Coordinates of C-alpha atoms in Angstrom, one line a residue:
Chain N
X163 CA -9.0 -7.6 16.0
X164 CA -6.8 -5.8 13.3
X165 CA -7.9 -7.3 9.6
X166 CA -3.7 -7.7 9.3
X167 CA -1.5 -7.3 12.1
X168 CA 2.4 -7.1 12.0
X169 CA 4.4 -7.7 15.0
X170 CA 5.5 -4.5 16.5
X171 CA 8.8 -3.3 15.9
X172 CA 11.0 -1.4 15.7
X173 CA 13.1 -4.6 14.8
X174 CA 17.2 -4.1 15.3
X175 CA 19.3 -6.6 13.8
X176 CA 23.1 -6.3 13.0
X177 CA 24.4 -6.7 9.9
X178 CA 24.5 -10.2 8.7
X179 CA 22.1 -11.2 10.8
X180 CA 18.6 -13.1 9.6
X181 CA 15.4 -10.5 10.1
X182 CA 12.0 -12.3 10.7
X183 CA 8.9 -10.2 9.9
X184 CA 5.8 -11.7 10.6
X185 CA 2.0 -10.8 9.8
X186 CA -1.4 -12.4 11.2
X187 CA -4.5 -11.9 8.9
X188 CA -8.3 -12.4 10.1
X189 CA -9.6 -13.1 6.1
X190 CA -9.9 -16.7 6.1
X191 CA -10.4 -16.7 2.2
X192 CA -7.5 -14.6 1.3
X193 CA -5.6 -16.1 -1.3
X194 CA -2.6 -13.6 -1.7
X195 CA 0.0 -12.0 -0.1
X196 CA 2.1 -9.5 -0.4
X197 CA 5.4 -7.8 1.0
X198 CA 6.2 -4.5 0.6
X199 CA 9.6 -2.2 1.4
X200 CA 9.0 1.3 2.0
X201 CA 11.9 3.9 2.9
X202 CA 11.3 6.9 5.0
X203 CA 9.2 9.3 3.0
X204 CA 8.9 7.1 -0.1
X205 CA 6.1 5.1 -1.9
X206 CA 6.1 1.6 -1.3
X207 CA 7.8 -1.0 -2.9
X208 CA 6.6 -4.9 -4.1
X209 CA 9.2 -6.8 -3.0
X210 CA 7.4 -10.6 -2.4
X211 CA 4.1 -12.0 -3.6
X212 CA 2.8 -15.5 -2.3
X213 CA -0.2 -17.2 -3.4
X214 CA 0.4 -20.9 -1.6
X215 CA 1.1 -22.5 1.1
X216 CA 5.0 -22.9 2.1
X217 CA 8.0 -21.4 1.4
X218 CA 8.7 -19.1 -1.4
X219 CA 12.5 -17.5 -2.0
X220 CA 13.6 -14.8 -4.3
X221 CA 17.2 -13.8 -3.1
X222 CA 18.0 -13.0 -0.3
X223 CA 14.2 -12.8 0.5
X224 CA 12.0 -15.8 1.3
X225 CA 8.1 -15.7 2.3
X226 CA 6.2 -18.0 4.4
X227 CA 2.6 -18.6 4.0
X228 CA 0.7 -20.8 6.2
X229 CA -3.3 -20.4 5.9
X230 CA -4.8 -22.4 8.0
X231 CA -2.9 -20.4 10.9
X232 CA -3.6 -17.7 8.8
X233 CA 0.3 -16.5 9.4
X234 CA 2.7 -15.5 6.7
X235 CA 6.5 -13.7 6.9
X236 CA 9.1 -12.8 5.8
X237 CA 12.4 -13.7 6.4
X238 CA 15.9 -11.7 4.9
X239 CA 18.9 -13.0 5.3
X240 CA 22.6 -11.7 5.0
X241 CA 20.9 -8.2 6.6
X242 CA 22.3 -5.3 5.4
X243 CA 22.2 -1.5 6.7
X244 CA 20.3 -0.9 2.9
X245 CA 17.5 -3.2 4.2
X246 CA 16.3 -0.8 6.9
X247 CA 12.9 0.5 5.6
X248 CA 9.7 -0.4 7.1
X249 CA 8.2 -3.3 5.6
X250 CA 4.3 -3.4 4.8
X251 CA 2.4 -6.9 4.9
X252 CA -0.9 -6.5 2.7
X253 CA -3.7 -8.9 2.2
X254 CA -6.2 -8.9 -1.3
X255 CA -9.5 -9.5 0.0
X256 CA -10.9 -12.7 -2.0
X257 CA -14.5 -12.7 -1.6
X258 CA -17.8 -10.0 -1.0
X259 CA -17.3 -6.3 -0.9
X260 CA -13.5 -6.9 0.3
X261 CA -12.7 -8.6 -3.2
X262 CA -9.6 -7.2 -4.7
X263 CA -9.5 -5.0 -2.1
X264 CA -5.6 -4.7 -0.5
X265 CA -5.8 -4.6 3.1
X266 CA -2.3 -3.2 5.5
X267 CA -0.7 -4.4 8.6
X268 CA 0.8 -0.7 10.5
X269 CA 4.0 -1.6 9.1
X270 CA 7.5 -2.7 10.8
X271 CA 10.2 -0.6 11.4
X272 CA 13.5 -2.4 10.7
X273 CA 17.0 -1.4 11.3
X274 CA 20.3 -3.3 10.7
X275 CA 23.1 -1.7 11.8
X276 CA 27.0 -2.1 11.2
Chain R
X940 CA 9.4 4.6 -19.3
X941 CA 6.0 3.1 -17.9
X942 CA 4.8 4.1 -14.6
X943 CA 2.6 5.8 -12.2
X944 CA 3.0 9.9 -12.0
X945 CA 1.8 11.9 -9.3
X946 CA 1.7 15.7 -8.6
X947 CA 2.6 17.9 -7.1
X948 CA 4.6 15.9 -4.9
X949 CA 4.3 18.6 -2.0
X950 CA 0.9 20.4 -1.3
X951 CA -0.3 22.9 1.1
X952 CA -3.9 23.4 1.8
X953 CA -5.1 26.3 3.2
X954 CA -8.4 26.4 5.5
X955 CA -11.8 25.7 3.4
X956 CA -9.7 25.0 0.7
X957 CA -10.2 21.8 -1.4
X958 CA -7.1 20.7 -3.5
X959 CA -6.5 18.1 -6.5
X960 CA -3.9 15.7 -6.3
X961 CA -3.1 14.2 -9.8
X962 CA -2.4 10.8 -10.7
X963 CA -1.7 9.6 -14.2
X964 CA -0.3 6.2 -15.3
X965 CA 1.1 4.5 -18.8
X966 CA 0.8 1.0 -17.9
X967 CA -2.9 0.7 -19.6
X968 CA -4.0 -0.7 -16.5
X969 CA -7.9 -0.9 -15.7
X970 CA -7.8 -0.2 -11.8
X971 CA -6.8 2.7 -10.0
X972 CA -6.7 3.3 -6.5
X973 CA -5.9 6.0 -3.8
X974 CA -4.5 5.7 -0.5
X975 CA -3.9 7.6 2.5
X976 CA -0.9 7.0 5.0
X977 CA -0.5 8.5 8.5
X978 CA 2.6 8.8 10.2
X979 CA 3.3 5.4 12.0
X980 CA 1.0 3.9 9.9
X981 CA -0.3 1.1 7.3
X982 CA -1.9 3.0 4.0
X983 CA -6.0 2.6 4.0
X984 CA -7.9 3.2 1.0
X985 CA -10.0 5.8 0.0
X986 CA -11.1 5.7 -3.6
X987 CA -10.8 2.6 -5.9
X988 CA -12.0 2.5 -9.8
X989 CA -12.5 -0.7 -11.8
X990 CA -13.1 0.9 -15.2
X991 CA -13.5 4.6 -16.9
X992 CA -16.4 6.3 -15.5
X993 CA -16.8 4.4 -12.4
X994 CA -15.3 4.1 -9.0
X995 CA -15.9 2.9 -5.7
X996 CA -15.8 4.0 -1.8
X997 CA -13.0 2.7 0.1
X998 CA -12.4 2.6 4.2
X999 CA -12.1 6.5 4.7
X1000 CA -14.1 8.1 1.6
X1001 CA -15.8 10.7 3.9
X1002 CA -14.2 14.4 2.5
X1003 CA -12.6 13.5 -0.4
X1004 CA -13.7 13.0 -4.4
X1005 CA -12.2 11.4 -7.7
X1006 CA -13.2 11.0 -11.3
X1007 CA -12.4 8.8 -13.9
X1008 CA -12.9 10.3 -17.2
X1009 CA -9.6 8.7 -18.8
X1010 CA -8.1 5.5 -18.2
X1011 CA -4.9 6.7 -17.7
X1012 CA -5.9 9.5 -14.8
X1013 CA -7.4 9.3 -11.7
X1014 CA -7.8 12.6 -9.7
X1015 CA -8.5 12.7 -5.9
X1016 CA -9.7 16.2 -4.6
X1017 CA -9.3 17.0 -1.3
X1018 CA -12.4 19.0 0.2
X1019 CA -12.8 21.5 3.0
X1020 CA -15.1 18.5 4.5
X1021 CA -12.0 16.7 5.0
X1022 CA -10.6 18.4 8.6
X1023 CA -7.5 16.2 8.8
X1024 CA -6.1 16.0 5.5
X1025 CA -2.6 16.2 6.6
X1026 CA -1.0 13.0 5.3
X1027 CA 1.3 11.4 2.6
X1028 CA -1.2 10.3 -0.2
X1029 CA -0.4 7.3 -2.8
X1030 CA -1.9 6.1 -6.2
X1031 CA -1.8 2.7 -7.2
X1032 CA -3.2 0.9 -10.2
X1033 CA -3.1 -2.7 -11.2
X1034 CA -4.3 -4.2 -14.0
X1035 CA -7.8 -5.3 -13.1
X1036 CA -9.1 -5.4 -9.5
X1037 CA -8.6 -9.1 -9.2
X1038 CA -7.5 -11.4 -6.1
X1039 CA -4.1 -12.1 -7.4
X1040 CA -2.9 -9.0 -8.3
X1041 CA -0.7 -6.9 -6.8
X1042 CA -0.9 -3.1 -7.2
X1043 CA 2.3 -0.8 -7.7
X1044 CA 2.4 2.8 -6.6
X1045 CA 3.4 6.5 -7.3
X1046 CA 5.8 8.1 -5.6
X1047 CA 2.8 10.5 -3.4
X1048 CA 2.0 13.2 -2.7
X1049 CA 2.3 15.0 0.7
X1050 CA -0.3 17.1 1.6
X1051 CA -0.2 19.9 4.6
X1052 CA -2.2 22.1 6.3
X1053 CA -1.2 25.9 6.1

């Protein structure tokens, strides 16, 4: 099993439309989370940190975090074509030799067209 | 402005050849980290410091090296050892290693074989 999976894209969505991007982690003593944006053949970029359980909203951006399924996601609404990227889910190890250490799902690809 | 520089941002590698990417930040963070991403593909780590003078292995250290003489620079060399070194490499830093913290990146470096 994959320390941090994503669910395998490529995602399409049309414009306006609510994207769900979801990630499964095997670390059951992670404490944070992290979403990150990345456009073709850039770096990536920090676009959501959660540290509890819930629902956590920043725009049109809101994270999901549920630990004990060991799930989190992200949700955008109000999609639009600039929000295709692929987005990263990444995991900070909390305890032993992974502590601090930020661990990647393969990304997923997401495109929003007109 | 503060940030994370690396260079050159395009690199060529001819056989038996090692090469130095550079990475330099002005954020006066502690940790330091470098990154390798595949196409298709989440970023795994290869080199990680904590503090001047002393760094770690990550998931895929086999073939490269890094220093940390400075706090503000953080070299990775890529050696002949290393048979597949074509890949988009990223430097991160944060301020300490810590479970809570997220890390911010370069813009990379893409590396090629000649």
């Amino acid at each position: 099993q994959k320390e941090v999976e994503q669910n395998s894209g490529p995602l399409s969505v049309p414009e306006g439309a609510i994207a769900s991007l979801n990630c499964t982690y095997s670390d059951r003593v992670s404490q944070s989370f992290f979403w990150y944006r990345q456009y073709s053949g850039k770096s990536p970029e920090l676009i959501m940190s959660i540290y509890s359980n819930g629902d956590k909203e920043d725009g049109r951006f809101t994270a999901q975090l549920n630990k004990a399924s060991q799930y989190v996601s992200l949700l955008i609404r109000d999609s639009q074509p600039s929000d295709s990227a692929t987005y990263l889910c990444a995991v900070i190890g909390a305890g032993g030799t992974s502590y601090g250490k930020l661990t990647f799902g393969q990304g997923t690809i997401l495109t929003v067209h007109p | 402005d503060g940030g994370i520089t690396q260079s050159p941002k395009y690199l060529f590698r001819k056989e038996g050849q090692n090469v130095t990417l550079s990475c330099e930040q002005n954020l006066n963070h502690d940790a330091m980290y470098w990154y390798r991403q595949d196409p298709g593909q989440g970023l795994r780590l290869i080199y990680y410091s904590q503090i001047v003078n002393d760094f770690q292995k990550g998931d895929i250290a086999e073939g490269y090296s890094v220093s940390r003489e400075k706090k503000e620079s953080f070299p990775l060399t890529v050696t002949s050892a290393q048979k597949n070194p074509t890949a988009f490499y990223l430097c991160a830093s944060s301020s300490v290693v810590g479970d809570r913290l997220p890390q911010h990146f370069g813009d990379g470096t893409r590396l090629s074989i000649l």
